Short mmCIF file of C-alpha atoms and ligand atoms in Angstrom, two decimals:
data_model
loop_
_atom_site.label_atom_id
_atom_site.label_comp_id
_atom_site.label_asym_id
_atom_site.label_seq_id
_atom_site.Cartn_x
_atom_site.Cartn_y
_atom_site.Cartn_z
CA MET A 1 -45.15 -20.29 32.31
CA LYS A 2 -44.91 -18.78 28.77
CA LYS A 3 -47.56 -16.50 28.02
CA VAL A 4 -48.66 -17.35 24.37
CA ILE A 5 -50.04 -14.60 22.23
CA CYS A 6 -52.44 -15.46 19.60
CA SER A 7 -53.82 -12.15 18.61
CA ILE A 8 -52.13 -9.02 17.88
CA PRO A 9 -51.69 -7.00 20.99
CA GLY A 10 -52.14 -3.08 21.04
CA VAL A 11 -49.24 -0.52 21.37
CA ASP A 12 -49.92 0.10 25.19
CA LYS A 13 -50.15 -3.41 26.22
CA VAL A 14 -46.84 -3.99 24.48
CA LEU A 15 -45.29 -1.19 26.02
CA SER A 16 -46.13 -2.39 29.74
CA LEU A 17 -44.41 -5.62 29.15
CA PRO A 18 -41.34 -5.92 31.55
CA PRO A 19 -38.40 -6.00 28.99
CA LEU A 20 -40.07 -2.84 27.26
CA ILE A 21 -40.12 -0.96 30.41
CA SER A 22 -36.46 -1.52 30.59
CA LEU A 23 -36.00 -0.62 26.93
CA LEU A 24 -37.91 2.60 27.53
CA GLU A 25 -35.08 3.50 30.26
CA THR A 26 -32.33 3.35 27.86
CA HIS A 27 -33.78 4.55 24.87
CA PRO A 28 -36.13 7.48 23.87
CA ARG A 29 -39.72 6.78 23.98
CA PRO A 30 -40.56 7.69 20.49
CA THR A 31 -37.75 5.31 19.22
CA VAL A 32 -39.28 2.43 21.07
CA LEU A 33 -42.37 3.16 19.76
CA ALA A 34 -41.30 2.98 16.52
CA ALA A 35 -39.95 -0.27 17.02
CA VAL A 36 -43.12 -1.46 18.31
CA ARG A 37 -45.05 -0.17 15.84
CA ASN A 38 -43.11 -1.61 12.95
CA VAL A 39 -42.93 -5.24 14.56
CA LEU A 40 -46.83 -4.81 14.93
CA ALA A 41 -47.35 -3.80 11.66
CA ALA A 42 -45.07 -6.84 10.37
CA LEU A 43 -46.87 -9.19 12.26
CA ARG A 44 -50.23 -7.58 10.84
CA VAL A 45 -49.29 -8.46 7.25
CA ASP A 46 -48.44 -11.95 8.28
CA SER A 47 -51.65 -12.49 10.26
CA VAL A 48 -55.36 -13.24 8.91
CA ASP A 49 -58.02 -11.15 10.71
CA GLY A 50 -55.49 -10.10 13.31
CA LYS A 51 -55.03 -13.73 14.39
CA LEU A 52 -51.11 -14.50 14.46
CA ALA A 53 -50.93 -17.69 12.07
CA ALA A 54 -47.94 -18.92 14.15
CA ALA A 55 -48.55 -18.32 17.96
CA LEU A 56 -45.81 -16.13 19.68
CA ASP A 57 -44.94 -15.98 23.16
CA GLU A 58 -44.26 -12.82 24.92
CA SER A 59 -40.57 -12.98 24.78
CA GLN A 60 -40.33 -13.88 21.01
CA LEU A 61 -42.44 -10.75 20.55
CA CYS A 62 -40.04 -8.68 22.73
CA GLY A 63 -37.04 -10.04 21.03
CA LEU A 64 -38.42 -8.93 17.72
CA ILE A 65 -38.83 -5.62 18.94
CA VAL A 66 -35.28 -5.34 20.42
CA THR A 67 -34.10 -6.61 17.14
CA GLU A 68 -35.87 -3.83 15.36
CA LEU A 69 -34.71 -1.21 17.92
CA GLU A 70 -31.31 -2.36 17.24
CA GLN A 71 -31.58 -1.79 13.40
CA ILE A 72 -33.35 1.55 13.96
CA VAL A 73 -30.64 2.83 16.19
CA ALA A 74 -27.70 1.48 14.35
CA PRO A 75 -26.08 3.81 11.61
CA ALA A 76 -27.54 3.56 8.01
CA LEU A 77 -24.06 4.01 6.69
CA HIS A 78 -21.83 1.51 7.87
CA PRO A 79 -18.59 -0.65 7.37
CA VAL A 80 -18.93 -3.71 5.15
CA VAL A 81 -16.26 -6.12 4.45
CA ASN A 82 -15.12 -6.14 0.99
CA GLY A 83 -14.00 -9.44 -0.24
CA THR A 84 -14.77 -9.14 -3.76
CA GLY A 85 -11.44 -8.24 -4.93
CA VAL A 86 -12.52 -5.10 -6.68
CA VAL A 87 -10.31 -2.51 -5.15
CA VAL A 88 -11.90 0.76 -6.19
CA HIS A 89 -15.22 -0.77 -5.61
CA THR A 90 -17.49 2.26 -6.30
CA ASN A 91 -20.71 0.71 -4.69
CA LEU A 92 -18.46 0.22 -1.50
CA GLY A 93 -17.18 3.55 -1.11
CA ARG A 94 -14.26 3.43 -3.54
CA SER A 95 -10.90 4.20 -1.79
CA LEU A 96 -10.03 3.56 1.64
CA LEU A 97 -8.20 6.57 3.17
CA ALA A 98 -4.52 6.49 4.47
CA LYS A 99 -4.14 6.77 8.29
CA SER A 100 -2.60 10.02 7.81
CA ALA A 101 -5.74 11.40 5.86
CA CYS A 102 -8.14 9.92 8.77
CA ARG A 103 -6.32 11.73 11.54
CA GLN A 104 -5.94 15.09 9.38
CA MET A 105 -9.73 14.88 8.43
CA LEU A 106 -10.70 14.24 12.43
CA GLU A 107 -7.97 17.11 13.50
CA VAL A 108 -9.67 19.69 11.28
CA ALA A 109 -13.17 18.27 12.09
CA GLU A 110 -12.65 18.70 16.04
CA ARG A 111 -11.12 22.17 15.58
CA TYR A 112 -11.33 25.54 14.04
CA SER A 113 -8.83 25.71 11.24
CA ASN A 114 -7.53 28.20 8.44
CA LEU A 115 -9.95 27.14 5.69
CA GLU A 116 -10.62 30.48 4.49
CA MET A 117 -8.36 32.98 5.96
CA ASP A 118 -4.79 34.14 5.34
CA MET A 119 -2.80 34.00 8.57
CA ALA A 120 -0.56 36.20 7.17
CA THR A 121 -3.01 39.49 6.65
CA GLY A 122 -5.69 38.17 8.68
CA GLU A 123 -8.04 38.51 5.73
CA ARG A 124 -10.23 36.42 4.00
CA GLY A 125 -8.38 33.61 2.08
CA GLU A 126 -9.45 30.92 -0.47
CA ARG A 127 -10.01 27.02 0.49
CA TYR A 128 -8.24 25.99 -2.70
CA VAL A 129 -4.84 27.29 -1.89
CA HIS A 130 -4.16 24.48 0.67
CA VAL A 131 -3.61 21.69 -2.20
CA GLU A 132 -2.72 23.70 -5.00
CA SER A 133 0.97 24.02 -4.64
CA LEU A 134 1.28 20.54 -3.56
CA LEU A 135 -0.89 19.54 -6.50
CA CYS A 136 1.50 21.73 -8.80
CA GLU A 137 4.80 20.19 -7.28
CA LEU A 138 3.46 16.46 -7.72
CA THR A 139 2.29 16.97 -11.33
CA GLY A 140 4.11 19.97 -12.87
CA ALA A 141 1.12 21.71 -13.61
CA GLU A 142 0.92 25.73 -13.43
CA ALA A 143 -2.39 25.89 -11.21
CA ALA A 144 -4.67 23.55 -9.85
CA LEU A 145 -8.30 23.77 -8.45
CA VAL A 146 -10.35 21.29 -6.33
CA VAL A 147 -14.04 20.60 -6.33
CA ASN A 148 -16.57 18.10 -4.79
CA ASN A 149 -15.72 15.29 -7.68
CA ASN A 150 -14.97 14.79 -11.23
CA ALA A 151 -18.29 15.13 -12.36
CA ALA A 152 -18.30 18.63 -11.02
CA ALA A 153 -14.65 19.30 -12.42
CA VAL A 154 -15.89 18.25 -15.93
CA LEU A 155 -19.05 20.46 -15.80
CA LEU A 156 -16.99 23.46 -14.10
CA ALA A 157 -14.40 23.45 -16.78
CA LEU A 158 -16.93 23.04 -19.75
CA SER A 159 -19.44 25.56 -18.50
CA GLY A 160 -16.26 27.98 -17.61
CA ILE A 161 -14.61 27.52 -20.97
CA ALA A 162 -17.12 26.59 -23.57
CA ALA A 163 -20.63 27.63 -22.38
CA GLY A 164 -22.51 28.74 -25.74
CA LYS A 165 -19.70 27.32 -28.17
CA GLU A 166 -18.94 23.99 -29.40
CA VAL A 167 -16.87 21.47 -27.88
CA VAL A 168 -15.18 18.93 -30.38
CA VAL A 169 -15.02 15.28 -28.92
CA SER A 170 -14.78 11.78 -30.73
CA ARG A 171 -17.70 9.33 -30.79
CA GLY A 172 -15.79 6.90 -29.41
CA GLU A 173 -15.34 8.71 -26.19
CA LEU A 174 -19.04 9.66 -25.72
CA VAL A 175 -18.86 7.42 -22.27
CA GLU A 176 -21.40 6.63 -19.36
CA ILE A 177 -19.84 5.85 -16.54
CA GLY A 178 -21.70 4.31 -13.73
CA GLY A 179 -24.23 6.58 -11.73
CA SER A 180 -25.54 8.54 -14.80
CA PHE A 181 -22.34 10.53 -15.70
CA ARG A 182 -22.60 10.92 -19.39
CA ILE A 183 -20.71 13.28 -21.76
CA PRO A 184 -23.80 14.32 -23.74
CA ASP A 185 -25.70 15.43 -20.78
CA VAL A 186 -22.90 16.84 -18.65
CA MET A 187 -22.02 19.28 -21.87
CA ARG A 188 -25.98 20.08 -22.19
CA LEU A 189 -25.83 21.13 -18.47
CA SER A 190 -22.66 23.18 -19.01
CA GLY A 191 -24.15 25.19 -22.02
CA GLY A 192 -21.47 23.65 -24.21
CA ILE A 193 -22.49 22.23 -27.79
CA LEU A 194 -21.25 18.84 -28.20
CA LYS A 195 -19.82 18.70 -31.55
CA GLU A 196 -19.14 14.75 -32.31
CA VAL A 197 -16.34 13.56 -34.75
CA GLY A 198 -15.16 10.46 -36.23
CA THR A 199 -16.81 7.20 -35.60
CA THR A 200 -17.26 4.84 -32.62
CA ASN A 201 -14.17 2.68 -33.38
CA ARG A 202 -12.09 5.23 -35.58
CA THR A 203 -11.54 8.96 -35.06
CA HIS A 204 -8.65 10.68 -36.97
CA LEU A 205 -6.81 13.81 -36.75
CA LYS A 206 -8.48 15.22 -39.99
CA ASP A 207 -11.87 14.74 -38.05
CA TYR A 208 -11.04 17.34 -35.44
CA GLN A 209 -9.35 19.49 -37.92
CA THR A 210 -12.20 20.06 -40.15
CA ALA A 211 -14.70 20.33 -37.05
CA ILE A 212 -13.00 23.35 -35.99
CA SER A 213 -14.95 26.62 -36.59
CA PRO A 214 -14.94 30.02 -35.24
CA GLU A 215 -17.67 28.64 -32.95
CA THR A 216 -15.16 25.87 -31.55
CA ALA A 217 -14.14 26.72 -27.85
CA LEU A 218 -12.56 23.43 -26.90
CA LEU A 219 -11.20 20.04 -27.96
CA LEU A 220 -11.99 17.51 -25.41
CA LYS A 221 -10.47 13.96 -24.75
CA VAL A 222 -12.23 11.81 -22.51
CA HIS A 223 -10.89 8.57 -20.88
CA THR A 224 -13.07 5.45 -21.66
CA SER A 225 -12.47 4.24 -18.28
CA ASN A 226 -15.08 1.41 -18.11
CA PHE A 227 -14.70 -0.10 -21.66
CA SER A 228 -12.58 -0.75 -24.23
CA VAL A 229 -12.96 -1.04 -28.08
CA VAL A 230 -10.82 -3.52 -29.63
CA GLY A 231 -10.21 -4.60 -33.31
CA PHE A 232 -10.23 -1.97 -36.00
CA THR A 233 -9.81 1.16 -34.02
CA ALA A 234 -7.89 4.22 -34.45
CA GLU A 235 -7.92 7.27 -31.94
CA VAL A 236 -5.65 10.45 -32.01
CA SER A 237 -3.11 10.42 -29.42
CA ILE A 238 -2.82 13.32 -26.92
CA ASP A 239 0.40 14.66 -28.41
CA GLN A 240 -1.37 15.13 -31.94
CA LEU A 241 -4.56 16.56 -30.34
CA VAL A 242 -2.30 19.21 -28.32
CA ARG A 243 -0.51 20.19 -31.96
CA CYS A 244 -4.10 20.37 -33.41
CA GLY A 245 -5.21 22.65 -30.78
CA ARG A 246 -2.26 24.84 -31.04
CA GLU A 247 -2.24 25.18 -34.61
CA ALA A 248 -6.10 26.26 -34.38
CA ASP A 249 -5.25 28.33 -31.31
CA ILE A 250 -7.96 26.20 -29.12
CA PRO A 251 -7.28 24.82 -25.84
CA VAL A 252 -7.28 21.25 -25.33
CA MET A 253 -9.14 19.39 -22.20
CA ALA A 254 -8.60 15.75 -20.93
CA ASP A 255 -11.26 14.29 -18.61
CA ILE A 256 -8.80 11.20 -17.67
CA GLY A 257 -11.19 9.83 -14.87
CA SER A 258 -8.98 7.55 -12.69
CA GLY A 259 -6.11 10.13 -12.65
CA SER A 260 -3.19 8.13 -11.28
CA LEU A 261 -0.22 10.17 -9.97
CA LEU A 262 2.64 7.09 -10.24
CA ASP A 263 3.28 5.03 -12.88
CA LEU A 264 2.42 1.79 -12.08
CA SER A 265 3.40 -0.45 -14.64
CA ARG A 266 6.57 -1.55 -12.50
CA TYR A 267 3.82 -3.29 -10.23
CA GLY A 268 2.23 -4.96 -13.37
CA ILE A 269 -0.38 -2.23 -13.38
CA THR A 270 0.00 -1.28 -17.36
CA GLY A 271 -2.49 0.72 -19.69
CA GLU A 272 -3.10 3.93 -17.15
CA THR A 273 -1.07 7.01 -18.33
CA PRO A 274 0.06 9.26 -15.39
CA VAL A 275 -1.55 12.57 -15.04
CA GLN A 276 1.83 13.98 -15.31
CA GLU A 277 2.09 12.92 -18.97
CA TYR A 278 -1.04 14.86 -20.15
CA LEU A 279 0.55 17.94 -18.67
CA LYS A 280 3.69 17.44 -20.28
CA ALA A 281 1.83 16.79 -23.31
CA GLY A 282 0.64 20.30 -23.07
CA VAL A 283 -2.97 19.70 -22.52
CA ASP A 284 -4.33 23.09 -21.08
CA ILE A 285 -6.67 21.48 -18.68
CA VAL A 286 -6.73 17.97 -17.07
CA THR A 287 -9.66 16.53 -14.99
CA CYS A 288 -9.62 13.26 -12.77
CA SER A 289 -11.18 12.01 -9.44
CA GLY A 290 -9.50 12.00 -5.97
CA ASP A 291 -11.14 8.80 -5.10
CA LYS A 292 -10.23 6.37 -7.85
CA MET A 293 -6.68 5.27 -8.31
CA LEU A 294 -5.44 8.32 -6.70
CA GLY A 295 -6.76 6.63 -3.28
CA GLY A 296 -8.10 9.86 -1.74
CA PRO A 297 -11.34 10.98 -0.67
CA GLN A 298 -14.04 12.00 -3.06
CA ALA A 299 -13.11 15.02 -4.75
CA GLY A 300 -12.46 16.45 -8.56
CA ILE A 301 -9.15 17.74 -9.32
CA ILE A 302 -8.29 20.26 -12.08
CA LEU A 303 -4.80 20.96 -13.26
CA GLY A 304 -3.74 22.78 -16.11
CA LYS A 305 -2.45 26.24 -17.61
CA ARG A 306 -2.92 29.38 -14.98
CA SER A 307 -5.26 31.30 -17.36
CA PHE A 308 -7.81 28.69 -17.61
CA VAL A 309 -7.72 27.75 -14.06
CA ALA A 310 -7.90 31.53 -12.95
CA LYS A 311 -11.00 31.71 -15.03
CA LEU A 312 -12.82 28.81 -13.49
CA ARG A 313 -11.95 30.00 -10.03
CA LYS A 314 -14.16 33.22 -10.86
CA GLU A 315 -17.22 31.04 -11.99
CA GLN A 316 -20.46 31.10 -10.02
CA LEU A 317 -21.10 27.50 -10.19
CA LEU A 318 -17.46 26.80 -8.51
CA ARG A 319 -19.60 27.73 -5.03
CA ALA A 320 -22.03 25.05 -5.80
CA VAL A 321 -19.70 22.34 -6.41
CA ARG A 322 -16.82 23.52 -3.86
CA ILE A 323 -15.05 20.85 -1.80
CA ASP A 324 -15.68 20.48 1.82
CA LYS A 325 -13.16 21.12 4.57
CA LEU A 326 -12.91 17.33 5.53
CA THR A 327 -12.15 16.26 1.94
CA LEU A 328 -9.83 18.89 1.83
CA ALA A 329 -8.08 17.78 4.70
CA ALA A 330 -7.88 13.97 3.88
CA LEU A 331 -6.97 14.95 0.21
CA GLU A 332 -4.02 17.31 1.37
CA ALA A 333 -2.83 14.32 3.64
CA THR A 334 -3.13 11.81 0.73
CA LEU A 335 -1.23 14.05 -1.82
CA ARG A 336 1.46 14.66 1.10
CA LEU A 337 2.25 10.87 0.72
CA TYR A 338 3.01 11.07 -2.73
CA ARG A 339 6.19 13.18 -2.16
CA ASP A 340 7.81 9.65 -1.63
CA GLU A 341 6.73 7.07 -3.85
CA ARG A 342 7.15 4.11 -1.55
CA GLU A 343 5.35 6.08 1.13
CA ALA A 344 2.63 6.46 -1.03
CA VAL A 345 2.43 2.64 -1.94
CA ALA A 346 2.79 1.68 1.40
CA GLU A 347 0.37 4.04 3.24
CA ILE A 348 -2.44 4.50 0.61
CA PRO A 349 -4.62 1.58 0.63
CA THR A 350 -5.68 1.65 -2.88
CA LEU A 351 -2.28 1.50 -3.96
CA ARG A 352 -1.15 -0.92 -1.43
CA MET A 353 -3.94 -3.14 -2.67
CA LEU A 354 -3.33 -2.74 -6.33
CA THR A 355 0.57 -3.60 -5.91
CA LEU A 356 -0.23 -6.68 -3.86
CA GLN A 357 1.78 -9.38 -5.69
CA PRO A 358 0.53 -13.14 -5.99
CA ALA A 359 3.21 -14.39 -3.46
CA ALA A 360 2.38 -11.98 -0.63
CA LEU A 361 -1.46 -12.80 -1.39
CA LYS A 362 -0.83 -16.37 -1.06
CA ALA A 363 1.05 -15.99 2.02
CA LYS A 364 -2.03 -13.80 3.46
CA ALA A 365 -4.18 -16.61 2.38
CA ALA A 366 -2.49 -19.27 4.71
CA ALA A 367 -2.27 -16.92 7.41
CA TRP A 368 -5.76 -15.95 7.35
CA ILE A 369 -6.98 -19.26 7.57
CA ARG A 370 -4.81 -20.02 10.29
CA ARG A 371 -6.11 -16.98 12.32
CA LEU A 372 -9.87 -17.86 11.17
CA ARG A 373 -9.53 -21.49 12.03
CA ALA A 374 -9.36 -21.26 15.71
CA LYS A 375 -12.20 -19.15 15.78
CA ILE A 376 -14.95 -20.55 13.47
CA PRO A 377 -17.09 -23.62 13.53
CA ALA A 378 -15.46 -26.79 12.44
CA SER A 379 -17.89 -27.59 10.04
CA VAL A 380 -16.46 -24.68 7.84
CA SER A 381 -14.25 -25.71 5.19
CA LEU A 382 -11.50 -22.93 4.04
CA THR A 383 -9.39 -23.42 1.23
CA VAL A 384 -6.73 -21.01 -0.85
CA VAL A 385 -7.61 -21.24 -4.72
CA ALA A 386 -5.86 -18.89 -7.26
CA GLY A 387 -7.88 -16.26 -9.25
CA ASP A 388 -7.97 -12.44 -10.47
CA SER A 389 -8.84 -9.26 -9.16
CA GLN A 390 -10.25 -6.19 -10.63
CA VAL A 391 -9.14 -2.37 -10.31
CA GLY A 392 -12.59 -1.27 -10.18
CA GLY A 393 -13.69 2.24 -10.32
CA GLY A 394 -14.61 2.16 -14.06
CA SER A 395 -10.46 1.99 -14.43
CA LEU A 396 -8.69 -0.67 -16.33
CA PRO A 397 -11.45 -3.05 -17.15
CA LEU A 398 -9.67 -5.42 -18.97
CA LEU A 399 -6.70 -5.85 -16.44
CA ASP A 400 -6.64 -8.81 -14.39
CA LEU A 401 -4.46 -8.71 -11.36
CA PRO A 402 -3.59 -12.47 -10.16
CA THR A 403 -4.59 -13.20 -7.01
CA PHE A 404 -5.42 -15.67 -4.00
CA LEU A 405 -8.86 -16.30 -2.66
CA MET A 406 -10.39 -17.97 0.13
CA ALA A 407 -12.97 -20.53 -0.64
CA ILE A 408 -15.59 -21.03 1.99
CA SER A 409 -17.86 -24.23 2.18
CA VAL A 410 -19.92 -25.87 4.40
CA GLU A 411 -21.86 -29.13 4.03
CA GLY A 412 -25.47 -28.26 3.13
CA TRP A 413 -24.97 -24.68 2.32
CA SER A 414 -24.87 -23.37 -1.65
CA PRO A 415 -22.48 -20.65 -2.43
CA GLN A 416 -25.56 -18.37 -3.26
CA GLY A 417 -27.02 -19.02 0.62
CA ILE A 418 -23.76 -18.43 2.21
CA ASP A 419 -23.51 -15.08 0.12
CA ALA A 420 -27.20 -14.05 1.15
CA ALA A 421 -26.44 -14.99 4.76
CA PHE A 422 -23.20 -13.18 4.79
CA ARG A 423 -24.78 -9.94 3.48
CA GLU A 424 -27.38 -9.97 6.21
CA ARG A 425 -24.91 -9.53 9.05
CA LYS A 426 -24.69 -6.56 10.90
CA ILE A 427 -21.17 -5.96 9.30
CA PRO A 428 -22.17 -7.60 5.91
CA VAL A 429 -19.46 -9.59 4.08
CA LEU A 430 -19.16 -9.56 0.17
CA GLY A 431 -17.70 -12.01 -1.52
CA ARG A 432 -18.03 -13.52 -5.09
CA ILE A 433 -19.43 -16.69 -6.50
CA GLN A 434 -17.31 -18.34 -9.13
CA LYS A 435 -17.36 -21.83 -10.82
CA GLY A 436 -19.94 -22.89 -7.92
CA GLN A 437 -17.65 -21.65 -5.20
CA TYR A 438 -17.91 -18.83 -2.58
CA LEU A 439 -15.01 -16.91 -2.55
CA LEU A 440 -13.31 -13.99 -0.69
CA ASP A 441 -10.28 -12.12 -2.26
CA LEU A 442 -7.55 -11.80 0.08
CA ARG A 443 -6.72 -8.45 -1.82
CA THR A 444 -9.67 -6.31 -0.90
CA LEU A 445 -9.55 -7.79 3.09
CA GLN A 446 -8.60 -5.57 5.58
CA ASP A 447 -7.05 -6.97 8.99
CA ALA A 448 -9.98 -4.94 10.78
CA ASP A 449 -12.24 -7.25 9.04
CA ILE A 450 -11.50 -10.47 10.96
CA PRO A 451 -13.94 -9.93 13.64
CA ALA A 452 -16.83 -9.59 11.07
CA LEU A 453 -15.61 -12.63 9.06
CA VAL A 454 -15.60 -14.65 12.53
CA ASP A 455 -18.98 -13.11 13.10
CA ALA A 456 -20.28 -13.87 9.54
CA MET A 457 -19.07 -17.73 10.08
CA SER A 458 -20.61 -18.17 13.55
CA ILE A 459 -23.96 -18.79 11.71
CA PHE A 460 -22.73 -22.28 10.48
CA PRO A 461 -23.50 -25.28 12.77
C1 PLP B 1 -15.05 8.32 -13.05
C2 PLP B 1 -15.14 9.16 -14.19
C3 PLP B 1 -15.77 10.51 -13.97
C4 PLP B 1 -16.79 10.80 -12.85
O1 PLP B 1 -15.77 11.15 -11.69
P1 PLP B 1 -16.40 11.18 -10.26
O2 PLP B 1 -15.27 11.60 -9.30
O3 PLP B 1 -17.25 10.14 -9.96
O4 PLP B 1 -17.34 12.10 -10.23
C5 PLP B 1 -15.79 11.30 -15.07
N1 PLP B 1 -15.09 11.03 -16.10
C6 PLP B 1 -14.55 9.70 -16.56
C7 PLP B 1 -13.52 9.78 -17.62
C8 PLP B 1 -14.48 9.14 -15.15
O5 PLP B 1 -13.69 7.83 -15.54
#
């Protein structure tokens, strides 16, 4: 016989229920207690004068507590299925790491390493050396330094080279990157003095030339990353800016944001100048992210002339923005893959996804539908539709990558309803709604996502 609960029981009463006693055998008491308190508190909110609006039986109450406990013990940071088609999705963790990068990270995590010891002398070494020669080999830079992220790289470079002095930047490049990285604010934080030149849409060489004074420490070019000014526009090319800097004996820095190490135009990804081109043009300091189009871990990469990198290496600030050993391991392994372009494109997930061609995506769509069909309710209709994916990460905002998507529809479910229900799963599924359809982009779906998709679709009748 079911015992119906009409008013909210006390904690001790609940803890003495048999299902709770067995929970206490497998979980620490404070954790179970927290789950009980959370559930009782929620019931109190829903009740009037301590009386439950809808009567609950004991097993329902215990069910709520078990669900709450599962949520409490589950990791707060967990995988999700990215069906949005945005490859470098900033809110979903940007780049996925290559298998070799994951392995290297684990290796260094589980064992001691030569992080800061020079094995030849047995003396203290520097963590930065592990990737410096590789970065120089791949990019042609004289010297390299890596830090926590590109925001830190820009801050360190500005503060090391231009504190108390003027930095000339075009008004068309005073960008804000998502998550509050704003050039004027970073400049203030670094101690550099922002000297804006030109206008939002047009900046000319003479704007830079007339701005240069004895107070000038740096000419800075910032990649506009996540926006584009179109129409009546003019900007000074990197070659012109380098020449201008040389004439005035002032260094030139470029914050290039995404930082592609490959020329991806042969794969249909045009508009991103590879890092190497900036260095070849003679830029003194280049900074970029490790986890945007480079496809590595979160990191900031500083490349350039030996004298400037050496100066930054001595900055106190470097200690505060230093790269962590796991990141370093993942970055090194990722960079190694770049020694062979084919290997890089095949093994680095970001590059693999970006370079997927429409025919392959169409075949993937058909194969996935076959695989899913056998495991999901018959009420779910899956069809293939054509569309576009985005690079993301504030890179190439105008570029559409042709793709194929899976449209999911179920009688009686709106696309918004599917979206909301999918986001609530233990492994949430994120898609997009377009023209009244709920869509998952095959470009960003991973083989490991199949069970989570099957689980999400199990909600349908
Ligand atoms: C993304 C970006 C940054 C910030 O890089 P993080 O690695 O996210 O810190 C800075 N500048 C530009 C131009 C960017 O595109």
